[in-house]
Short mmCIF file of C-alpha atoms in Angstrom, two decimals:
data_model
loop_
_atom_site.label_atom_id
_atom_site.label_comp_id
_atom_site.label_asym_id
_atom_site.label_seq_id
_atom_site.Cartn_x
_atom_site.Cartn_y
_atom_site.Cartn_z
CA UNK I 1 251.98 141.09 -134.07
CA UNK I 2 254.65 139.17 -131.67
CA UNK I 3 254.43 136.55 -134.09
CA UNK I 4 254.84 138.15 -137.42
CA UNK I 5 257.57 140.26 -135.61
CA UNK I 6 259.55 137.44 -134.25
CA UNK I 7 259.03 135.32 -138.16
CA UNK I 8 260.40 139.13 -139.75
CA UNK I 9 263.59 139.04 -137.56
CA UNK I 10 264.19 135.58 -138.06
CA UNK I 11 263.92 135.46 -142.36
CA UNK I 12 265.75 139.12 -141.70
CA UNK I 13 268.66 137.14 -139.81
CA UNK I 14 268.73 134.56 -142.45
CA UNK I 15 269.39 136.62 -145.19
CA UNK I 16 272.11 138.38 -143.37
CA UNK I 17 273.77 134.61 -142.74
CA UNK I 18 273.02 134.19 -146.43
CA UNK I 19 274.80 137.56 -147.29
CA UNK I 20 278.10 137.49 -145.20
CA UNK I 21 278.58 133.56 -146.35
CA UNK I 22 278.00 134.00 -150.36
CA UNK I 23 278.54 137.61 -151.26
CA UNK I 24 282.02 137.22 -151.76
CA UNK I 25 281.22 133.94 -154.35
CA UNK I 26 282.34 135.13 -157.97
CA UNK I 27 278.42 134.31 -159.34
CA UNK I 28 277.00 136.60 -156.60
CA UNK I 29 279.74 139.06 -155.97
CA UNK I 30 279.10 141.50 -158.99
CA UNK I 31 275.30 141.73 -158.09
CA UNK I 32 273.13 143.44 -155.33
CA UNK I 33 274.34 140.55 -152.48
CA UNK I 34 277.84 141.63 -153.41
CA UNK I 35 277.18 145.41 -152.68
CA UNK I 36 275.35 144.39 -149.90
CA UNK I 37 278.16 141.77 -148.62
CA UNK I 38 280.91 145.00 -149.15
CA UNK I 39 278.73 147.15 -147.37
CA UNK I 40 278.21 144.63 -144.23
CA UNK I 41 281.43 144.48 -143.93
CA UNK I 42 283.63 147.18 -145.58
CA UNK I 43 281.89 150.15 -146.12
CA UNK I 44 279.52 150.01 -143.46
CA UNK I 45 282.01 149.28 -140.36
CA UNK I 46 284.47 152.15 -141.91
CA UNK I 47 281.90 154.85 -141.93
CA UNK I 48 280.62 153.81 -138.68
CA UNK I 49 284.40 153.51 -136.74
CA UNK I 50 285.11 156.74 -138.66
CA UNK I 51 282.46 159.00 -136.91
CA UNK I 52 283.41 156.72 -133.62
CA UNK I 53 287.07 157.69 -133.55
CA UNK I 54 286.43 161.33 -133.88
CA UNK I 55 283.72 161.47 -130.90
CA UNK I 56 285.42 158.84 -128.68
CA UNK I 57 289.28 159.90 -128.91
CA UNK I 58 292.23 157.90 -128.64
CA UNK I 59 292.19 156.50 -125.84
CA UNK I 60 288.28 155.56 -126.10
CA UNK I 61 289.25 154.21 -129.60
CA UNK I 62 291.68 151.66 -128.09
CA UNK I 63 289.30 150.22 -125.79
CA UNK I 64 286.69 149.83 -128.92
CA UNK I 65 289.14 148.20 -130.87
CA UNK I 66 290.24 145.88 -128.42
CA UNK I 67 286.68 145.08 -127.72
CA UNK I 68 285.89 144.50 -131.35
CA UNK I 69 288.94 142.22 -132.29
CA UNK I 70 287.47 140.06 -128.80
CA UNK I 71 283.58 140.12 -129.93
CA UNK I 72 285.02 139.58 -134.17
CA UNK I 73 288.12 138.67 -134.66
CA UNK I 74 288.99 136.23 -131.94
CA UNK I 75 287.19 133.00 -130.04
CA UNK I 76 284.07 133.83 -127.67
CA UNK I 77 281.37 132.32 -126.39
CA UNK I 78 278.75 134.72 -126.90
CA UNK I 79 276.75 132.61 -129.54
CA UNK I 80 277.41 129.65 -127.23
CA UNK I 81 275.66 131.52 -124.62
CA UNK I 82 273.15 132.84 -126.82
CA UNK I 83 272.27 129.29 -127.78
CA UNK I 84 271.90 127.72 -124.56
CA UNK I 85 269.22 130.77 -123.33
CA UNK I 86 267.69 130.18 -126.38
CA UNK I 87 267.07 126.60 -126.37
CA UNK I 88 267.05 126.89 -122.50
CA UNK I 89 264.45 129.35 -122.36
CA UNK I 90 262.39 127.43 -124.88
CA UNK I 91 262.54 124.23 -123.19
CA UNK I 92 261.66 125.68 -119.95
CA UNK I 93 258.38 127.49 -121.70
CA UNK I 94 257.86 124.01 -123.37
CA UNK I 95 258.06 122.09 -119.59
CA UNK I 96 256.06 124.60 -117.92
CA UNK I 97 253.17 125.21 -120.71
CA UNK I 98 252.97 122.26 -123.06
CA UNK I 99 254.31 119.23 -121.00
CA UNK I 100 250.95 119.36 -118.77
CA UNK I 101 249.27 118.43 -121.75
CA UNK I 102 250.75 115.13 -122.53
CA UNK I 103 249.75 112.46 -122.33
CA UNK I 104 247.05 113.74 -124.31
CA UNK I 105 244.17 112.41 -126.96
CA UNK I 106 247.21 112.24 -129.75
CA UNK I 107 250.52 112.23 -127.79
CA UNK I 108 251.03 108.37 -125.80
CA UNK I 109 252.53 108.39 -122.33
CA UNK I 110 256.01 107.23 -123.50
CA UNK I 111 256.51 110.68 -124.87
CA UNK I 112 256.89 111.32 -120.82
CA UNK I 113 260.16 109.45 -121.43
CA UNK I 114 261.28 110.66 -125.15
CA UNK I 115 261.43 114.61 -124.31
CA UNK I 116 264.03 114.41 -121.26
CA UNK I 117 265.92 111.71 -123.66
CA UNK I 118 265.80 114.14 -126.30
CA UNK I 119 266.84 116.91 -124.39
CA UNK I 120 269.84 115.46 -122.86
CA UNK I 121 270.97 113.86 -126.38
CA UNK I 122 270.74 118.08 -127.63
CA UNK I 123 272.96 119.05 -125.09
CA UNK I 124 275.32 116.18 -124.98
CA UNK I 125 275.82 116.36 -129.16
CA UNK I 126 276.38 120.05 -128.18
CA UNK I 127 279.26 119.70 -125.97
CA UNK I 128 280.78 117.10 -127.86
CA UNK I 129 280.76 119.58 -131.25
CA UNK I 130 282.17 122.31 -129.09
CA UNK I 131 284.92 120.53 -127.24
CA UNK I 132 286.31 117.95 -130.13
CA UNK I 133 289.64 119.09 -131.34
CA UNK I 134 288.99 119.85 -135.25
CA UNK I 135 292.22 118.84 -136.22
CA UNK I 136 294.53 121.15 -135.35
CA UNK I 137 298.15 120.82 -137.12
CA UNK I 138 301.27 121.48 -135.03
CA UNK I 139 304.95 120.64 -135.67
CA UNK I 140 303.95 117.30 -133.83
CA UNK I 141 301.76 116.11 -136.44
CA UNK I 142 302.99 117.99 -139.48
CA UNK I 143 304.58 114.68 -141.25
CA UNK I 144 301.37 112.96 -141.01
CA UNK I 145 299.09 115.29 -142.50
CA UNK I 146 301.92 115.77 -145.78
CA UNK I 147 302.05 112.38 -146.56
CA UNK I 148 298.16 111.66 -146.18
CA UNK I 149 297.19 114.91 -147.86
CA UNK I 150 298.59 115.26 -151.69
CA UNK I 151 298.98 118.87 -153.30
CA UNK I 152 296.36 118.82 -156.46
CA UNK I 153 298.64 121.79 -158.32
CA UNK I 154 295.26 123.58 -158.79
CA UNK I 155 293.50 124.43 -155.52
CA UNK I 156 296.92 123.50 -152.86
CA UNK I 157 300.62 124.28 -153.60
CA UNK I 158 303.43 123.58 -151.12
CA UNK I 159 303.71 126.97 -149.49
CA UNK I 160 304.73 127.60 -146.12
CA UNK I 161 302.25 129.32 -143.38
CA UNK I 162 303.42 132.85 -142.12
CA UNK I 163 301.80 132.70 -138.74
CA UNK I 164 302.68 128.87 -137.95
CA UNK I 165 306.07 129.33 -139.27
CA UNK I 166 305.65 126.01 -141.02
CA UNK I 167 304.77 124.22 -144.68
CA UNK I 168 300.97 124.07 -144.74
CA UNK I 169 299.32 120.54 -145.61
CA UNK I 170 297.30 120.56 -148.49
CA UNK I 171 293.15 121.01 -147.85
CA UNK I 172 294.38 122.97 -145.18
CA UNK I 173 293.85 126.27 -143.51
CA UNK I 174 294.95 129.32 -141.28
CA UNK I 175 291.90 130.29 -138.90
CA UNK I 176 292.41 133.49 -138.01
CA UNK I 177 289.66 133.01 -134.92
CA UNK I 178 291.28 130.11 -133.87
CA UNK I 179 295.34 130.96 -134.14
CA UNK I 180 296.12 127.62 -135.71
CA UNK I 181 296.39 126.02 -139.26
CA UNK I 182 293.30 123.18 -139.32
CA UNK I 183 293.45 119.67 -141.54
CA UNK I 184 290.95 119.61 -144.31
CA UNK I 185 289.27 122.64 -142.85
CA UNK I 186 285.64 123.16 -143.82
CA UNK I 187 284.74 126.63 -142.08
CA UNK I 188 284.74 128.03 -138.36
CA UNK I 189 281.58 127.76 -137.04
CA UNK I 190 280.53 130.44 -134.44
CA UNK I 191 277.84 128.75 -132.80
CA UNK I 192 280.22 126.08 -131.53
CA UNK I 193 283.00 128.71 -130.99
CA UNK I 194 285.64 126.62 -133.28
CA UNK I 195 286.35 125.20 -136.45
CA UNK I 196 285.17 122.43 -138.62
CA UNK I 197 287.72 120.38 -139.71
CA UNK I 198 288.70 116.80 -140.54
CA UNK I 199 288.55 115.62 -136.91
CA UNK I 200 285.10 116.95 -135.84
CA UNK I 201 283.42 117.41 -139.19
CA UNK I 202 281.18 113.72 -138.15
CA UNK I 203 280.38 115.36 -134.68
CA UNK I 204 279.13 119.08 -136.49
CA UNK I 205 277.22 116.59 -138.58
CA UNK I 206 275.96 114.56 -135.06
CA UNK I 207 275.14 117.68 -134.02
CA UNK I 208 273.08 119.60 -136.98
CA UNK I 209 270.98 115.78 -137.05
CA UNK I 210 269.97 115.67 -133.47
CA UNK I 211 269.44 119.66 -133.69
CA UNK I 212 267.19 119.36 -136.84
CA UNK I 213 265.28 115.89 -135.45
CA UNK I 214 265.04 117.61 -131.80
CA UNK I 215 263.18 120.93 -133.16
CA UNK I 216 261.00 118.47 -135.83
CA UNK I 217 259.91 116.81 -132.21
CA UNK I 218 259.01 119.88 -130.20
CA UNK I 219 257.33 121.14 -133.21
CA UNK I 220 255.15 117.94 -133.66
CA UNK I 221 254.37 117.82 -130.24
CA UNK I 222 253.22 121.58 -130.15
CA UNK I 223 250.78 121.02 -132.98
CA UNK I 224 249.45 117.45 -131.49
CA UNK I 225 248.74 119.45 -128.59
CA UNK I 226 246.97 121.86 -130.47
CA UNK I 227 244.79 119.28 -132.34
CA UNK I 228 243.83 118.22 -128.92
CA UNK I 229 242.70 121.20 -127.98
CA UNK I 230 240.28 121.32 -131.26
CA UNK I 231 238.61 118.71 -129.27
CA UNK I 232 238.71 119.82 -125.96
CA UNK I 233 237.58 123.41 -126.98
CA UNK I 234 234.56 122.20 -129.52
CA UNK I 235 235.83 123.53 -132.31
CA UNK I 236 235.85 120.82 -134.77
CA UNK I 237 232.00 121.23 -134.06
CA UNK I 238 232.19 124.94 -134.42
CA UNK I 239 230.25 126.72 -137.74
CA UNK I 240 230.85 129.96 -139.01
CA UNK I 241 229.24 132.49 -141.89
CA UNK I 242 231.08 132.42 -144.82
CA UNK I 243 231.21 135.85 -145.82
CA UNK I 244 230.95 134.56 -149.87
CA UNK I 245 227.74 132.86 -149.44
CA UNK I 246 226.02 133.39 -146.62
CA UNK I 247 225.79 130.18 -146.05
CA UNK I 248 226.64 128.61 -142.35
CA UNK I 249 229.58 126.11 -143.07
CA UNK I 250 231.89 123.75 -140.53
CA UNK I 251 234.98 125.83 -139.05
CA UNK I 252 237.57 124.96 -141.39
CA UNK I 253 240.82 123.38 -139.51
CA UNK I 254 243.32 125.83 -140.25
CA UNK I 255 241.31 129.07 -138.61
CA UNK I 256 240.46 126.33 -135.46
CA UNK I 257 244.36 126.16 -135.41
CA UNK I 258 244.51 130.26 -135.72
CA UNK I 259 241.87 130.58 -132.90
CA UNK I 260 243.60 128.47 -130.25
CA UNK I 261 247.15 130.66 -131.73
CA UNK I 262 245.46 133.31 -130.48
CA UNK I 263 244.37 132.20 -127.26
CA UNK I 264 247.75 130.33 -126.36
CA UNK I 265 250.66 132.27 -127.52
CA UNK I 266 253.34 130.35 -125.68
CA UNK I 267 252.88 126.91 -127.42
CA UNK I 268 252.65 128.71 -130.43
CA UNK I 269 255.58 130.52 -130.46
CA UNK I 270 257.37 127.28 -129.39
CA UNK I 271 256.00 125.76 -132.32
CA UNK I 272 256.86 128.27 -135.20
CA UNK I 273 260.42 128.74 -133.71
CA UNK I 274 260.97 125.18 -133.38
CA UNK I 275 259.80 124.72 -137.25
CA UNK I 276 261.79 127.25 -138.65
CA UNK I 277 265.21 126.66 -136.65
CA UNK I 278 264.19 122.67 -137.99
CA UNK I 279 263.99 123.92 -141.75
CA UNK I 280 266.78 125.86 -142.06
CA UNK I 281 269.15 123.62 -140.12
CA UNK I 282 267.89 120.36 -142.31
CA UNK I 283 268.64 122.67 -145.16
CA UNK I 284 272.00 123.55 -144.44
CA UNK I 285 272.89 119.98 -143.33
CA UNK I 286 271.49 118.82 -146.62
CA UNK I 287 273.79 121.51 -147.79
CA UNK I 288 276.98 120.24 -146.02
CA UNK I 289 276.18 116.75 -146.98
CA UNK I 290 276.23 117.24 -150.66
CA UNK I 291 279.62 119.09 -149.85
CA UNK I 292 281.07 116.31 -148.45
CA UNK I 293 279.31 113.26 -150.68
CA UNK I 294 281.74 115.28 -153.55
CA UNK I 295 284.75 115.21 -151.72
CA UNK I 296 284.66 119.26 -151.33
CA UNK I 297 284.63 121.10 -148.41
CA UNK I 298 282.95 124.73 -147.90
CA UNK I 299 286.69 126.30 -148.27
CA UNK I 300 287.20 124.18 -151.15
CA UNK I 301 283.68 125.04 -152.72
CA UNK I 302 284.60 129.00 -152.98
CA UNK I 303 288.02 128.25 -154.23
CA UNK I 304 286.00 126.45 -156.96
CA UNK I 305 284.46 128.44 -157.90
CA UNK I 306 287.09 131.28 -157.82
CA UNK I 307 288.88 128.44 -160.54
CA UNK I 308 285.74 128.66 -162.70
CA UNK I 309 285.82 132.68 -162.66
CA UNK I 310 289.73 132.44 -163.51
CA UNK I 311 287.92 129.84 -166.62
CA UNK I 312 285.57 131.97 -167.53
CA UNK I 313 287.83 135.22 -168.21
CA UNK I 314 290.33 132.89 -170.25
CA UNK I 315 293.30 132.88 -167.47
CA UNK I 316 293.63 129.42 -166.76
CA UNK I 317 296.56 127.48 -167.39
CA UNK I 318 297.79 123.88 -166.48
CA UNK I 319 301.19 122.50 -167.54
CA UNK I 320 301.04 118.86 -168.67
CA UNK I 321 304.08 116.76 -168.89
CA UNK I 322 304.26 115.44 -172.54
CA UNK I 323 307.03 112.63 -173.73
CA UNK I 324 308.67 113.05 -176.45
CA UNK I 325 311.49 111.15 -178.20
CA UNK I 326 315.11 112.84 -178.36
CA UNK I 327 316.04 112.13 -182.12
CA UNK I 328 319.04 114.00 -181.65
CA UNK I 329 320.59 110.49 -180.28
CA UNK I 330 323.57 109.17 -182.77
CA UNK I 331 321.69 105.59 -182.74
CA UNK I 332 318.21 104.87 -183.60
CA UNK I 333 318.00 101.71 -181.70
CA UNK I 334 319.16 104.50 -178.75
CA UNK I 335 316.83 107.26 -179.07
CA UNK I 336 315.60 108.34 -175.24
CA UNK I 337 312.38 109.38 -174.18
CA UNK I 338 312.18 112.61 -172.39
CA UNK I 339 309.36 114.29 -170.93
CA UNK I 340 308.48 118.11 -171.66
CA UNK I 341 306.46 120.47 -170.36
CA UNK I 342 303.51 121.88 -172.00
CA UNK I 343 300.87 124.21 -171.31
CA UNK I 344 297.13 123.98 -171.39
CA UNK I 345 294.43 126.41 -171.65
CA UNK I 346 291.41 124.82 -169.62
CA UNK I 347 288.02 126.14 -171.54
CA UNK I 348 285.77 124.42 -169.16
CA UNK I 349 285.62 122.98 -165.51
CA UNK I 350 285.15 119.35 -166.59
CA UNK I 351 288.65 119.41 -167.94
CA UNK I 352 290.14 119.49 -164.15
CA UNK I 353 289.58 116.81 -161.94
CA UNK I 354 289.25 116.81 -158.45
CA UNK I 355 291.70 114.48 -157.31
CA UNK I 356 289.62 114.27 -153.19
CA UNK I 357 287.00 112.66 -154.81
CA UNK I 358 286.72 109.43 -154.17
CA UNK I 359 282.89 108.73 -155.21
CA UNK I 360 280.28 109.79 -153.26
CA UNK I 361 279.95 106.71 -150.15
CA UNK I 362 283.86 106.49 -150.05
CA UNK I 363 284.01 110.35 -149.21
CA UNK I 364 281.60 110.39 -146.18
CA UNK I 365 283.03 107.10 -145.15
CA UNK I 366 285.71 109.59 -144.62
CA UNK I 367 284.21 112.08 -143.02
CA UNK I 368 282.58 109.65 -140.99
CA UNK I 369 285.46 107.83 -140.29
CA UNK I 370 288.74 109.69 -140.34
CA UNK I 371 292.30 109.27 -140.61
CA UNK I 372 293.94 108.43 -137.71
CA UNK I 373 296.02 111.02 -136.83
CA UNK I 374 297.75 112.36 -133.83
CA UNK I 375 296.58 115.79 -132.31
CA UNK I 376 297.50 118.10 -129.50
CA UNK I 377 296.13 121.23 -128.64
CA UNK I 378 298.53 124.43 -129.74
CA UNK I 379 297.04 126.20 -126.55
CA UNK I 380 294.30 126.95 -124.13
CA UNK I 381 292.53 129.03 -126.78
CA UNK I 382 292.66 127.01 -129.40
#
């Protein structure tokens, strides 16, 4: 029951990720995850601050909205927290429960020397992800990031930020968590309490691959333990009635596994958690890799597809620059050349290219390998 309890919260938290990321996305938005996306987070918070401001009062209210524009609307580290008692915890059940078990009939002595590595290399990706400047623009570095970042005329326009009070680089963004416009910004991530963004999109990446590889490990390590104890315990020569037959048949290997799940909790808790944290991260870094391999970033992949929507209902227009020949000139030998605006109705996404993408190895060459650029902090808090 712990088990199915802890796997139900988990899948339930997933879908709620799944919900507050794509329900806004124009394919998704007119469906059940868009009602459920406006409930999450219009309808839902309104009726519930509603009935709060009548019973609190004023002065109550205040407080509650100061504490919710801290917990929602600003930079914290509770999910930093949260993730260090959670991998903490889990890596002090692992030491105390599990690690007395290896070296074991499957699991060689140098694994004695490959979980503290491992461990350390988690924490050390983690601080480096948390504490890397994404690539925050300020009046310092403005010039650089307009001359290395052209405006496409589709997705970017020169237009000037209202908060920052200056022209905002193109593939840029405003972070509203963070206070500061962010170069080639690909989305602020909570669990390392700042952005993503051209500087520190290789170290997110660093990160989600030792994250992924490090729960893959603990998970393997779990089960090898497990198949030990098949041995130890007897059970791969246990028999049992098979209720079909009647007949007395070998213990099949996945009820052995079930049996020693129910006898040691611990390990397997630290097994399934491990697995499913390791799915869902490979997934999404899978996710973020195909993002970047087509020179798009997750800001750049909803305004996408907000461009296809605009397709779709026919209100898409591009103006092309068209030259003609004046033949208004006195001399034919003197006729000019002018150019002349036209406009274009785009009838299908393959008609607009996407002028960041430089083939798939150039563009995570570049995310691998930035520009050079200078950057200073705006603040303490940012």
């Amino acid at each position: 029951n712990v088990l199915g309890t802890a796997i139900a919260l988990l899948v339930t938290l997933g879908v709620i990720v799944f919900i507050l990321l794509f329900g806004q996305s124009p394919q998704l938005r007119n469906g059940i995850i868009g009602k459920l996306h406006t409930f999450l987070t219009i309808q839902g918070p309104n009726t519930l601050f509603s009935a709060l401001k009548g019973v609190l009062g004023s002065r109550n209210w205040k407080r509650l909205v100061g504490c919710w524009e801290y917990c929602f609307e600003s930079r914290n580290p509770f999910l930093q927290i949260f993730f260090l008692i959670l991998t903490g915890g889990s890596i002090g059940l692992f030491l105390k429960y599990a690690l007395p078990h290896i070296p074991g009939p499957y699991l060689h002595p140098i694994h004695l020397y490959i979980i503290p590595t491992q461990i350390v290399s988690l924490y050390v990706a983690y601080y480096i992800a948390c504490s890397s400047n994404p690539g925050i623009i300020t009046k310092d570095n403005l010039q650089q990031f307009l001359q290395h970042y052209q405006y496409d005329g589709i997705l970017y326009e020169p237009k000037e930020c209202s908060t920052c009070q200056f022209q905002k680089p193109a593939r840029s963004k405003h972070c509203s968590m963070c206070k500061a416009c962010v170069g080639q910004l690909d989305h602020h991530c909570f669990w390392i309490n700042q952005c993503v963004g051209v500087n520190n999109y290789r170290y997110f990446f660093f990160f989600l691959f030792t994250l992924t590889e490090f729960c893959a490990y603990g998970t393997y390590l779990c089960i090898q333990i497990y198949h030990a104890f098949i041995i130890e315990w007897g059970l791969d020569k246990a028999y049992m009635r098979d209720k079909a037959t009647g007949n007395t048949v070998p213990l099949p290997y996945y009820k052995a596994m079930l049996h020693i799940l129910q006898k040691d909790r611990v390990i397997g808790s630290i097994a399934i958690l491990a697995s499913v944290t390791s799915f869902v991260v490979f997934l999404f870094c899978l996710y973020q890799l195909y993002l970047a391999g087509r020179g798009v970033t997750t800001n750049e992949a909803f305004k996408w597809e907000l461009v296809e929507d605009s397709i779709d209902r026919g209100e898409l227009w591009v103006e092309d620059d068209v030259q003609t020949v004046d033949n208004s000139a006195t001399s034919k030998n003197k006729k000019k050349a002018r150019i002349q605006p036209t406009k274009r109705k785009i009838e299908s996404l393959d008609q607009l290219d996407n002028i960041y993408d430089r083939g798939f190895f150039k563009n995570l060459s570049d995310v691998f390998s930035p520009p050079t650029l200078h950057y200073i902090k705006k603040n303490k808090n940012a």
